[in-house]
Short mmCIF file of C-alpha atoms in Angstrom, two decimals:
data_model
loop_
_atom_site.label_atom_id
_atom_site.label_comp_id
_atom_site.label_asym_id
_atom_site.label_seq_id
_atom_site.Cartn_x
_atom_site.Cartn_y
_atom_site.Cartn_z
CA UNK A 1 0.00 0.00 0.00
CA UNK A 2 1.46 3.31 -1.13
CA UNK A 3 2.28 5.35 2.60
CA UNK A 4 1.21 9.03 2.66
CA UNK A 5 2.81 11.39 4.36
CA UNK A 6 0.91 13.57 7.51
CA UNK A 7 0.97 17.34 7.58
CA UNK A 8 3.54 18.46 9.26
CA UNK A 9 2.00 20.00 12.71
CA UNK A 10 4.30 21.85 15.00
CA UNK A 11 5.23 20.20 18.54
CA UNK A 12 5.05 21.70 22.33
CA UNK A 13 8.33 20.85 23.16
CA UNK A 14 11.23 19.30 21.24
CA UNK A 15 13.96 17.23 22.52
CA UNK A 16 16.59 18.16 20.42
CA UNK A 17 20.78 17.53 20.66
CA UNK A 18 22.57 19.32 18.59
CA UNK A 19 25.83 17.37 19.43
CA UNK A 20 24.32 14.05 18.65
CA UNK A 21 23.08 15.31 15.00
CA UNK A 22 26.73 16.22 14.11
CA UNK A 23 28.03 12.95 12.89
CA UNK A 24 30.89 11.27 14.40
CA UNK A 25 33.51 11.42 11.18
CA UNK A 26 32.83 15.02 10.38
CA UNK A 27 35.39 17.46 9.17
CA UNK A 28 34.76 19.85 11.72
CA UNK A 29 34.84 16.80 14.64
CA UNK A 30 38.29 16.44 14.06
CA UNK A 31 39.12 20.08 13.48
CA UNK A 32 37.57 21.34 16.70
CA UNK A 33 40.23 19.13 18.85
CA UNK A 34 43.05 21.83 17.74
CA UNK A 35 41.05 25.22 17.70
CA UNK A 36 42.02 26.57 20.70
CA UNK A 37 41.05 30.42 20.56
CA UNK A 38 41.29 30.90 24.52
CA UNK A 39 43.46 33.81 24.11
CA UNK A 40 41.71 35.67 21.54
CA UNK A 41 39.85 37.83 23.86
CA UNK A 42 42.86 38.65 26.42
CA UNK A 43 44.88 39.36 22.74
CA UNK A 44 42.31 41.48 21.72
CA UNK A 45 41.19 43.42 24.90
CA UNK A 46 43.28 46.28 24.49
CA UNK A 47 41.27 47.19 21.31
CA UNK A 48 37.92 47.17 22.77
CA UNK A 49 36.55 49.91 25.17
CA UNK A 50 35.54 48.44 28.77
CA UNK A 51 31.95 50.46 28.31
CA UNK A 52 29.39 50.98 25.94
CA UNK A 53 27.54 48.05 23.87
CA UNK A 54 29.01 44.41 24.04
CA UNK A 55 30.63 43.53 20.52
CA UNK A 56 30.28 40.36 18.45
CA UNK A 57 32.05 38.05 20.01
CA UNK A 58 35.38 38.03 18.07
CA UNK A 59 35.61 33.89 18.87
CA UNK A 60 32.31 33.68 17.05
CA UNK A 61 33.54 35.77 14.00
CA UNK A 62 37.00 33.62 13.82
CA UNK A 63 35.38 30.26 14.24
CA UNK A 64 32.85 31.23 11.20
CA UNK A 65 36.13 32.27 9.17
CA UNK A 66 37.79 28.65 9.79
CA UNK A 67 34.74 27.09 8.60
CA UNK A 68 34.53 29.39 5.18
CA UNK A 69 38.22 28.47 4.55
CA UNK A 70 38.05 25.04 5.35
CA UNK A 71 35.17 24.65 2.87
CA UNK A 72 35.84 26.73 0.46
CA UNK A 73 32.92 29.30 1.34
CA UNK A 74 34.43 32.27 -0.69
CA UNK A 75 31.15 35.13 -0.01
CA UNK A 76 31.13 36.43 3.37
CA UNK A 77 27.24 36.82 2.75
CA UNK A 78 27.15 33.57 1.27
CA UNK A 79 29.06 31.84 4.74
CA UNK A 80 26.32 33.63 7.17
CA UNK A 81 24.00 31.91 5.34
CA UNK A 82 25.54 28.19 5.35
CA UNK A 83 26.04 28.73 8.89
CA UNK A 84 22.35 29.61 9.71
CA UNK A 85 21.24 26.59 8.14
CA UNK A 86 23.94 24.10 8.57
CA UNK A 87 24.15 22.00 11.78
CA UNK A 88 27.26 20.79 12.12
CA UNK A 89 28.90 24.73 11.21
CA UNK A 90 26.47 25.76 13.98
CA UNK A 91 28.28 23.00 16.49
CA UNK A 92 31.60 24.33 15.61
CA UNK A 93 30.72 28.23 15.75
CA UNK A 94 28.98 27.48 19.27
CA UNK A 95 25.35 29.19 18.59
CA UNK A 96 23.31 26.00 18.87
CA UNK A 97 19.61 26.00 17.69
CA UNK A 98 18.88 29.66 18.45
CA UNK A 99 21.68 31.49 18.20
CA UNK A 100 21.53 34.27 16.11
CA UNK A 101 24.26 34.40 13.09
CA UNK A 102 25.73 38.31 12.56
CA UNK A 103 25.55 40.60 9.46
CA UNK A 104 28.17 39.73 7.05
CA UNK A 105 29.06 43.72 7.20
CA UNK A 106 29.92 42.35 10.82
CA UNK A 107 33.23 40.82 9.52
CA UNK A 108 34.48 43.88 6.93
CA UNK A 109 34.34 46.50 9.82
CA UNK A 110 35.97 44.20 12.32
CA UNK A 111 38.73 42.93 9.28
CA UNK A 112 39.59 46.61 9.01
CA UNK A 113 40.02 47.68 12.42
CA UNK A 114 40.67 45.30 15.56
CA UNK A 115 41.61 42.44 13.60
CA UNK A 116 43.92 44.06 11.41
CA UNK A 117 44.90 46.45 14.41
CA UNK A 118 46.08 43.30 16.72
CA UNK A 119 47.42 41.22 13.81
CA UNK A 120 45.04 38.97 14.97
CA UNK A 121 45.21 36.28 11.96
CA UNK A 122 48.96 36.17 12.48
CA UNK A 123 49.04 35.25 15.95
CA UNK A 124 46.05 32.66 15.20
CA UNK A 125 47.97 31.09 12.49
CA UNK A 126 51.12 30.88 14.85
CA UNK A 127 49.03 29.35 17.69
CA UNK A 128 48.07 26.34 14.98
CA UNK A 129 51.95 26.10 13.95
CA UNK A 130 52.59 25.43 17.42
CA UNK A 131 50.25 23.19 18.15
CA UNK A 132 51.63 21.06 14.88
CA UNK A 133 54.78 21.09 16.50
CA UNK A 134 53.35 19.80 19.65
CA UNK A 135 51.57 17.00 18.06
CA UNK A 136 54.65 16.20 16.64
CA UNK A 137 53.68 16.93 12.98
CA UNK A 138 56.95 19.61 12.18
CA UNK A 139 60.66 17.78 12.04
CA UNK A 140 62.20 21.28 11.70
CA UNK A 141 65.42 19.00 9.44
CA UNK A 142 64.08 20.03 6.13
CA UNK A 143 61.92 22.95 4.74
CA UNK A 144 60.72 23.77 1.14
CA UNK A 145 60.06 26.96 -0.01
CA UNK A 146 58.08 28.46 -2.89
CA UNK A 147 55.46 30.42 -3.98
CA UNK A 148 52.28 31.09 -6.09
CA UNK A 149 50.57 33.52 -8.18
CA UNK A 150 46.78 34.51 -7.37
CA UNK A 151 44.56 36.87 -9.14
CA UNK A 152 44.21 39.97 -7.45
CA UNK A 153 40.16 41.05 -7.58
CA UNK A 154 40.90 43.62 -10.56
CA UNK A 155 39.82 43.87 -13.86
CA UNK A 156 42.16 43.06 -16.28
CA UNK A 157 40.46 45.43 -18.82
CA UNK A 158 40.98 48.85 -16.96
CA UNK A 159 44.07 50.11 -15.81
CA UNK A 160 46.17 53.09 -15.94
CA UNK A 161 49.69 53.89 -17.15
CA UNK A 162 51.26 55.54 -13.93
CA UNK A 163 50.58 55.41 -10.36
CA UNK A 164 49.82 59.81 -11.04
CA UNK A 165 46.92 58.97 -12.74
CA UNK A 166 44.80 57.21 -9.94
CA UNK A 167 41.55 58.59 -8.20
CA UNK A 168 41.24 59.73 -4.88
CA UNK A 169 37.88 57.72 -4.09
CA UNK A 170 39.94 54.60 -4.03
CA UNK A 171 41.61 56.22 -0.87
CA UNK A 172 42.25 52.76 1.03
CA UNK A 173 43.84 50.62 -1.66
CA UNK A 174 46.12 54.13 -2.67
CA UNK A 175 46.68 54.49 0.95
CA UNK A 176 47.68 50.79 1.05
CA UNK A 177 50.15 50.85 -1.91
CA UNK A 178 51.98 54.56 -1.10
CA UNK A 179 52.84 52.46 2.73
CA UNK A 180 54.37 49.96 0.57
CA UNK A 181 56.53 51.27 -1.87
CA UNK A 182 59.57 50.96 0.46
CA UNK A 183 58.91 47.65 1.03
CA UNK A 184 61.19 45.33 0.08
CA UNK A 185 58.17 42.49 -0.96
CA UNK A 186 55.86 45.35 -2.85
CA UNK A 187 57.34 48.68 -4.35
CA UNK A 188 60.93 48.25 -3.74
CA UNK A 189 60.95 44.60 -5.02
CA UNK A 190 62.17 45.46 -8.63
CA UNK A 191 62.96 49.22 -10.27
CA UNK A 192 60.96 48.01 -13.38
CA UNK A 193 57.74 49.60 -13.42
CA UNK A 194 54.14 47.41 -14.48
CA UNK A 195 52.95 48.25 -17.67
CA UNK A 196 49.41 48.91 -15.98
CA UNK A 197 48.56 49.70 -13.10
CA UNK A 198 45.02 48.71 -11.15
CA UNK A 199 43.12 51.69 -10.06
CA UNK A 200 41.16 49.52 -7.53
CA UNK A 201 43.95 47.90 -5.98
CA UNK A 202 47.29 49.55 -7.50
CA UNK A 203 49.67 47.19 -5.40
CA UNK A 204 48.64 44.17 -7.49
CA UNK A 205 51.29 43.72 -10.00
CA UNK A 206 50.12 43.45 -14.05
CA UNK A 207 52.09 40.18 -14.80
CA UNK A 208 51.89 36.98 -17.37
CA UNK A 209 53.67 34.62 -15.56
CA UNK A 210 51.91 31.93 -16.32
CA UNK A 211 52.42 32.76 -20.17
CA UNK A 212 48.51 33.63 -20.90
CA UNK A 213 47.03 36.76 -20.88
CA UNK A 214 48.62 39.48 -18.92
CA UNK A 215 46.13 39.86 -15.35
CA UNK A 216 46.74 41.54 -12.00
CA UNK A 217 47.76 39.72 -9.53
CA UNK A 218 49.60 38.84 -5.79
CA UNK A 219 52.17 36.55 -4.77
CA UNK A 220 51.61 33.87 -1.83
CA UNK A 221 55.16 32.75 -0.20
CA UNK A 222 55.02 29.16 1.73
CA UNK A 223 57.54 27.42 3.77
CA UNK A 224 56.60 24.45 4.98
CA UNK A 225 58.44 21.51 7.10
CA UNK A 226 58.27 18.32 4.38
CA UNK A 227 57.98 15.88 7.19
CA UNK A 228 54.50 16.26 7.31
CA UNK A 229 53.95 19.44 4.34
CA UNK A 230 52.73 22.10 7.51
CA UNK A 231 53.03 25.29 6.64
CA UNK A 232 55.07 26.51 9.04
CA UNK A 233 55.12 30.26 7.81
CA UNK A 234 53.01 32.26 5.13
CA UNK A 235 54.01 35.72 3.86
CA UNK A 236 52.52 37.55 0.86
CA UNK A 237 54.30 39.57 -2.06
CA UNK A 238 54.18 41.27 -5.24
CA UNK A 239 54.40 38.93 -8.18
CA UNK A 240 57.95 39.06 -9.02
CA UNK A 241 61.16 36.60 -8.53
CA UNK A 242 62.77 39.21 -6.60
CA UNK A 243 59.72 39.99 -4.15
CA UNK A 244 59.53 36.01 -3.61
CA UNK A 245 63.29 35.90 -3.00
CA UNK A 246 63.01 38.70 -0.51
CA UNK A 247 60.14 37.05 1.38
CA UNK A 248 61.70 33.42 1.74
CA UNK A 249 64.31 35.60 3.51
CA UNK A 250 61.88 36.56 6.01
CA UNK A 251 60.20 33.65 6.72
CA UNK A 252 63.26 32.49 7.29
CA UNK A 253 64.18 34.27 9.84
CA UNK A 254 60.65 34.70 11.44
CA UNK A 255 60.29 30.59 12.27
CA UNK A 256 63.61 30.89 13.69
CA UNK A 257 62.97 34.16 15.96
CA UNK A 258 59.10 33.04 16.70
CA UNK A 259 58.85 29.35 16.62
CA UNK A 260 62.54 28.04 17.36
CA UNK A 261 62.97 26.16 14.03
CA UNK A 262 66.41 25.85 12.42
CA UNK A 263 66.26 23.65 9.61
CA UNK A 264 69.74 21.71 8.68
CA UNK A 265 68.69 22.25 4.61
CA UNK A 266 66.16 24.08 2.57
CA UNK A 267 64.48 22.46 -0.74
CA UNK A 268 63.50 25.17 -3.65
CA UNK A 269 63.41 25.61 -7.44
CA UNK A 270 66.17 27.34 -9.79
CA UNK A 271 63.98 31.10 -8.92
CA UNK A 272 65.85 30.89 -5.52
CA UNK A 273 69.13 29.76 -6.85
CA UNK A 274 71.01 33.14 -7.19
CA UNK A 275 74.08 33.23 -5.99
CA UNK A 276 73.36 36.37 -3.01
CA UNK A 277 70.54 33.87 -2.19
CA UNK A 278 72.83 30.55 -1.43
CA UNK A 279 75.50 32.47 0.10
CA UNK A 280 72.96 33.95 2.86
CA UNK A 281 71.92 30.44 3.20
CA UNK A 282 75.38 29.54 2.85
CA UNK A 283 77.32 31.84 5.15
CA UNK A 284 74.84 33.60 7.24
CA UNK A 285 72.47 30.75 8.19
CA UNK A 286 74.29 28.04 7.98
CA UNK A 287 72.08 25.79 5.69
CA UNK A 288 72.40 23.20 3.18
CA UNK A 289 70.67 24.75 -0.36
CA UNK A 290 69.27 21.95 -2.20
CA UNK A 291 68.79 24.55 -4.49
CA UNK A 292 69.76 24.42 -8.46
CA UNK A 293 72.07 27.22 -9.19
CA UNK A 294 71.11 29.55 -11.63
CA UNK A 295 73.66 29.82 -14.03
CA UNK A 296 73.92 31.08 -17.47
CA UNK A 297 77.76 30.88 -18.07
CA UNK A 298 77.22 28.07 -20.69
CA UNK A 299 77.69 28.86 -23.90
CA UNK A 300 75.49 27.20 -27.21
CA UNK A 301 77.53 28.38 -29.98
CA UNK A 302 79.98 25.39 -29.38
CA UNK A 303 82.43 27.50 -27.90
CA UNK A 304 84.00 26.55 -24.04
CA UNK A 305 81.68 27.52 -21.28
CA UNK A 306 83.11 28.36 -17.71
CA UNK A 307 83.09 24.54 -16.27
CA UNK A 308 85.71 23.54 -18.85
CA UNK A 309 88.17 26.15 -17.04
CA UNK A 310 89.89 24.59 -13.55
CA UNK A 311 89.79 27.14 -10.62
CA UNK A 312 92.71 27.07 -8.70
CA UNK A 313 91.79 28.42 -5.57
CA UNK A 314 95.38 28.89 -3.99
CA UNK A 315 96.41 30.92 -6.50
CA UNK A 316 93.27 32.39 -7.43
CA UNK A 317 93.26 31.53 -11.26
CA UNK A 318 91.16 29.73 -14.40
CA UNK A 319 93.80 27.25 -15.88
CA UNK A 320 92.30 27.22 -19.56
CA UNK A 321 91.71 23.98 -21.80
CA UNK A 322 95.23 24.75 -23.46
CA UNK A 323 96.66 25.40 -20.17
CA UNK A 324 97.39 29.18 -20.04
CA UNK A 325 96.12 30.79 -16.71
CA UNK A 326 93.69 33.44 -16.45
CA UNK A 327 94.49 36.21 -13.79
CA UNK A 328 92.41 39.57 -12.71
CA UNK A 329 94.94 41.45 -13.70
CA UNK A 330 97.52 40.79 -16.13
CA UNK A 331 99.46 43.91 -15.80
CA UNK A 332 99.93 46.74 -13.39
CA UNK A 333 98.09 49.96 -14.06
CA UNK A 334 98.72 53.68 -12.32
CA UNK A 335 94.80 53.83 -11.40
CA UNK A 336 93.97 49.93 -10.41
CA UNK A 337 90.76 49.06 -11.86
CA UNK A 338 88.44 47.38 -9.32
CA UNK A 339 88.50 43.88 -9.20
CA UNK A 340 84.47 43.54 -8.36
CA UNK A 341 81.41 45.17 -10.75
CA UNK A 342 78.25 46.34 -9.35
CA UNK A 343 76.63 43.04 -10.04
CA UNK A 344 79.35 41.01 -7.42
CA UNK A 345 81.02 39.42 -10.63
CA UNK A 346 85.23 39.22 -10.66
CA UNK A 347 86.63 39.22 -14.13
CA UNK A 348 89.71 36.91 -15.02
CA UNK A 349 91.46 37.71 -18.39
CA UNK A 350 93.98 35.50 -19.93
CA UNK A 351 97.05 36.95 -22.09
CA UNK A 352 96.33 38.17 -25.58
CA UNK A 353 99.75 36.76 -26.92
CA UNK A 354 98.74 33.33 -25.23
CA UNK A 355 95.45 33.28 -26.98
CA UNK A 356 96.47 34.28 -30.11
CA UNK A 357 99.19 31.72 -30.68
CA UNK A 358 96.62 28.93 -28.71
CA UNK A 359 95.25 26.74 -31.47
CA UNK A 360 92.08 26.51 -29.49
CA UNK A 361 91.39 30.38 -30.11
CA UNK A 362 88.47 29.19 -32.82
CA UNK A 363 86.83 27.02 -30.09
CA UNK A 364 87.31 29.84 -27.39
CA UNK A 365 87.10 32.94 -28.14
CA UNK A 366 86.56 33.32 -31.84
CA UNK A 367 85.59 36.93 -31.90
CA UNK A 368 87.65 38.18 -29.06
CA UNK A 369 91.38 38.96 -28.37
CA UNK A 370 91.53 37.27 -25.83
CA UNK A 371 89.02 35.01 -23.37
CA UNK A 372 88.03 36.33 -20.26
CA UNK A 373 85.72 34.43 -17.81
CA UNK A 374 83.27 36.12 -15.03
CA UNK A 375 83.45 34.68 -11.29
CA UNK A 376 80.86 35.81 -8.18
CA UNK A 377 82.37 36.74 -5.48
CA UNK A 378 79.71 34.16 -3.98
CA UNK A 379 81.18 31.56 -6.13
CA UNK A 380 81.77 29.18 -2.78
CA UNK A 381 78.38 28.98 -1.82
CA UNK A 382 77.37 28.15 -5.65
CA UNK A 383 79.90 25.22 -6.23
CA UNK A 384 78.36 23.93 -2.83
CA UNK A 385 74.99 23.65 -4.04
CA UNK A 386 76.42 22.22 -7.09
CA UNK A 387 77.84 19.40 -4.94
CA UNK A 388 74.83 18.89 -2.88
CA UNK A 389 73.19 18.42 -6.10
CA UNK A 390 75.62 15.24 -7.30
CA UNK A 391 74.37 13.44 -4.06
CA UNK A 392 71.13 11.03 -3.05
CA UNK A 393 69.81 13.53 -0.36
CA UNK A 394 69.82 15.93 -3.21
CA UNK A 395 67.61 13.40 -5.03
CA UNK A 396 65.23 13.06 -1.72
CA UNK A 397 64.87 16.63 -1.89
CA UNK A 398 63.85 17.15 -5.44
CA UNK A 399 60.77 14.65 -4.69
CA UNK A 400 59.98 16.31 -1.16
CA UNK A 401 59.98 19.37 -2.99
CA UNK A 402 56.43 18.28 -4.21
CA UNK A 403 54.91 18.76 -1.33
CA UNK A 404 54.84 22.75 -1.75
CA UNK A 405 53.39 22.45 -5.01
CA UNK A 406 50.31 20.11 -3.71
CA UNK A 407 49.43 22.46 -1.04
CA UNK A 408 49.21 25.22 -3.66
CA UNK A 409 46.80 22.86 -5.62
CA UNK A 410 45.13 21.98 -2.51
CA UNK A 411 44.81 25.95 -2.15
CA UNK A 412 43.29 26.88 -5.13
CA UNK A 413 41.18 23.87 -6.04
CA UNK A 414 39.62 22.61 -3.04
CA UNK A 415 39.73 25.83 -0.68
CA UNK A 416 38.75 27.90 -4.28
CA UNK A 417 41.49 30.57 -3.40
CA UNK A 418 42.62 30.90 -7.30
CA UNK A 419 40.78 34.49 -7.15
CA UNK A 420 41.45 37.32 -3.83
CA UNK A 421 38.11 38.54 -2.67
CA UNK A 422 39.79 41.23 -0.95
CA UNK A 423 41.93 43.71 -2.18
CA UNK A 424 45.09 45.43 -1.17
CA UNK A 425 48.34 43.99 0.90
CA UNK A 426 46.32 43.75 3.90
CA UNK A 427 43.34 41.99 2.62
CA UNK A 428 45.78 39.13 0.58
CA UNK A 429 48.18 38.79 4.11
CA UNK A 430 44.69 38.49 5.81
CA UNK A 431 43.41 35.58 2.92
CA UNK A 432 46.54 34.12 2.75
CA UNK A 433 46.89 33.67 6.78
CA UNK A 434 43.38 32.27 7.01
CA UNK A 435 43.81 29.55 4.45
CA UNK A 436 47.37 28.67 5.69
CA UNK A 437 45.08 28.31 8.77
CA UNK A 438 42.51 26.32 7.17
CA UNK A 439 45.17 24.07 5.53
CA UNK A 440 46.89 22.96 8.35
CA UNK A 441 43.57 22.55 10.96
CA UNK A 442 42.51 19.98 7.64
CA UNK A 443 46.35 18.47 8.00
CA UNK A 444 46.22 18.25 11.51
CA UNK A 445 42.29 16.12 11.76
CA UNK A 446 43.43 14.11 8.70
CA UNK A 447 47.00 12.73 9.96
CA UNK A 448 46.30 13.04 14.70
CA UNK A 449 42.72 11.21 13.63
CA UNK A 450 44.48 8.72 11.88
CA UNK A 451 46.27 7.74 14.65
CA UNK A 452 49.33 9.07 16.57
CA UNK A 453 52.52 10.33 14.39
CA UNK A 454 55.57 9.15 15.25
CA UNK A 455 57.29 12.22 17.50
CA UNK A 456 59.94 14.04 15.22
CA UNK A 457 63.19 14.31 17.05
#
């Protein structure tokens, strides 16, 4: 017999639990365990005034945030919404059946002041780092480092040619840019000005890095501990090499002033692989690049590159392939030249009389008097990394270095972070901490839910 359904008539009393409806295996289950936001409010106090109207409560705001990362919940007004009508995002933001869910405007006004004000984000995203390193989850041996290009939220189509030419109703986002143009990640990253630049959000930089059409866009810097691929620090930057150089730098040196971590080598493509680069690792951190060098000394016209000359380093010479040696300076002058350019690069010349009765001349320097061959002054940090490159370890690295590039994948195709939704510096540092956030809270229910990881030591 076919059933029919009653109308549905409203009950006296309902006995309702909210914690048995959440199910057992739930995302949020297993991310609740490691939120700890107990010293939110004590961090925070300062910014509030002790009378008048009691706020939002800036647990509830953060706790909504977490769940719009972790879910990929872009809209602000969208994520009020899911959480009004969700149950399990109501167990996890603590408002139960009857709680009332604020205004999305609730979390732009509260972004832009206290938040921002108390570097709020930052300290949360520190707090999770810390409890990955108490569950074990960060080695602190090896790190990788790299970065990733996201689309600022600017229309490609409308831009202007100089920074001059912007209007004063975007007063934030010029306010924004003008603090930044001394820093060393934005404005002072590269002399070479963009082609365009955004009138909404002029500190995105008008790039085609990715070889398709040119768009505007920001750079998001990870370094992350490959035992377990936790980001262990998260800085933004414009989208250039430089800016990404300058910001492994400091993250560098941030998880070794904040969080105590000295790693014994660090894992990164040929962008990193400058020779000022691997001689700070080199020399003023003591750590093992398993870096490629970038190098363009070899030649393709069939001529001899640089490898086929021997360094002596006692004498501080090239011995050619015909044998002649190669000196800085091959005679004495009454105003010495300086032995060191601009750029850091030492110049050895050999003999012109040597070269031009060497029968190699064709195969070296065919269209020169004689061959001359350019050293860094950081040369001893580069022929390291070349010899940590001949080795196993090296090897190891290379595949460990895959991790970065999974959590950037992770990062734009799961947490749909391949667009900003806030503009400026501030508003990508403030996406960029949040879904470092979300990412390792997802890391840290996947792998401690699992079971217990073996303690790094």
């Amino acid at each position: 017999m076919m059933g029919e359904q009653s109308v549905m008539q409203e009950e006296l009393f309902y006995g309702f639990s909210l914690q048995r409806h959440v199910p057992a295996d739930h995302l949020l289950r297993a991310i609740d365990r490691f939120v700890d936001l107990s010293a939110i409010r004590q961090h925070l106090a300062p910014f509030y005034s002790p009378i008048g109207r009691p706020s939002i409560d800036p647990e509830l705001l953060i706790r909504m945030l977490i769940v719009g990362y972790c879910f990929g919940i872009r809209s602000e007004r969208r994520l009020c919404e899911e959480v009004h009508l969700n149950l399990a995002y109501r167990w996890f933001c603590r408002l139960g059946l009857e709680g009332d869910v604020p205004d999305h405007s609730t979390f732009s006004k509260t972004r832009h002041g206290r938040f921002r004000d108390a570097d709020l984000l930052r300290e949360l995203f520190e707090t999770v780092v810390r409890r990955c390193m108490a569950e074990g989850l960060v080695g602190g041996e090896g790190f990788a480092v790299d970065a990733s290009m996201i689309v600022a939220d600017a229309q490609r189509q409308r831009g202007v040619e100089t920074a001059e030419e912007l209007k004063p109703e975007t007063k934030r986002a010029v306010a924004e840019y003008l603090a930044t143009l001394d820093d060393a990640a934005f404005g002072a990253a590269t002399p070479v000005e963009p082609k365009f630049v955004s009138p909404v959000d002029p500190a995105a930089r008008w790039t085609a890095a990715w070889g398709g059409p040119a768009v505007y866009a920001y750079c998001t810097n990870y370094l992350i501990d490959v035992e377990h691929a936790i980001i262990v620090d998260v800085e933004p930057s414009t989208a250039v090499r430089q800016a990404e150089v300058t910001a492994a730098k400091t993250m560098i040196e941030r998880a070794h002033d904040e969080l105590g971590l000295w790693p014994e080598r660090l894992i990164a493509d040929t962008g990193y692989g400058s020779a000022e680069m691997l001689n700070w690792l080199v020399h003023e951190r003591g750590i093992e690049p398993h870096i490629p060098v970038f190098d363009k000394s070899r030649r393709k016209d069939g001529t001899f590159s640089r490898d086929d000359f021997t360094y002596d380093h006692k004498a501080d010479t090239y011995i050619c392939p015909g044998g002649k040696t190669l000196r800085q300076r091959q005679k004495t002058y009454r105003v010495p030249h300086p032995l060191v350019d601009e750029n850091g690069m030492m110049r050895y010349r050999a003999r012109k009389l040597d070269c031009d009765a060497c029968a190699l001349k064709p195969r070296c320097c065919p269209k020169e008097p004689a061959r001359k061959v350019l050293r860094s002054i950081y040369e001893g940090a580069r022929d390291m990394a070349r010899d940590i490159a001949k080795t196993d370890a090296y090897q190891i690295s290379r595949y460990q270095r895959k991790k970065v590039e999974m959590l950037f994948a992770h990062l734009k195709r799961i947490l749909k972070l391949d667009r900003l939704r806030l503009r400026g510096p501030c508003g990508a540092r403030d996406e960029f901490h949040l879904a470092a956030i979300a990412q390792n809270l997802r890391k840290l229910a996947k792998i401690c839910t699992l079971g217990t990881p073996i303690r790094a030591t």
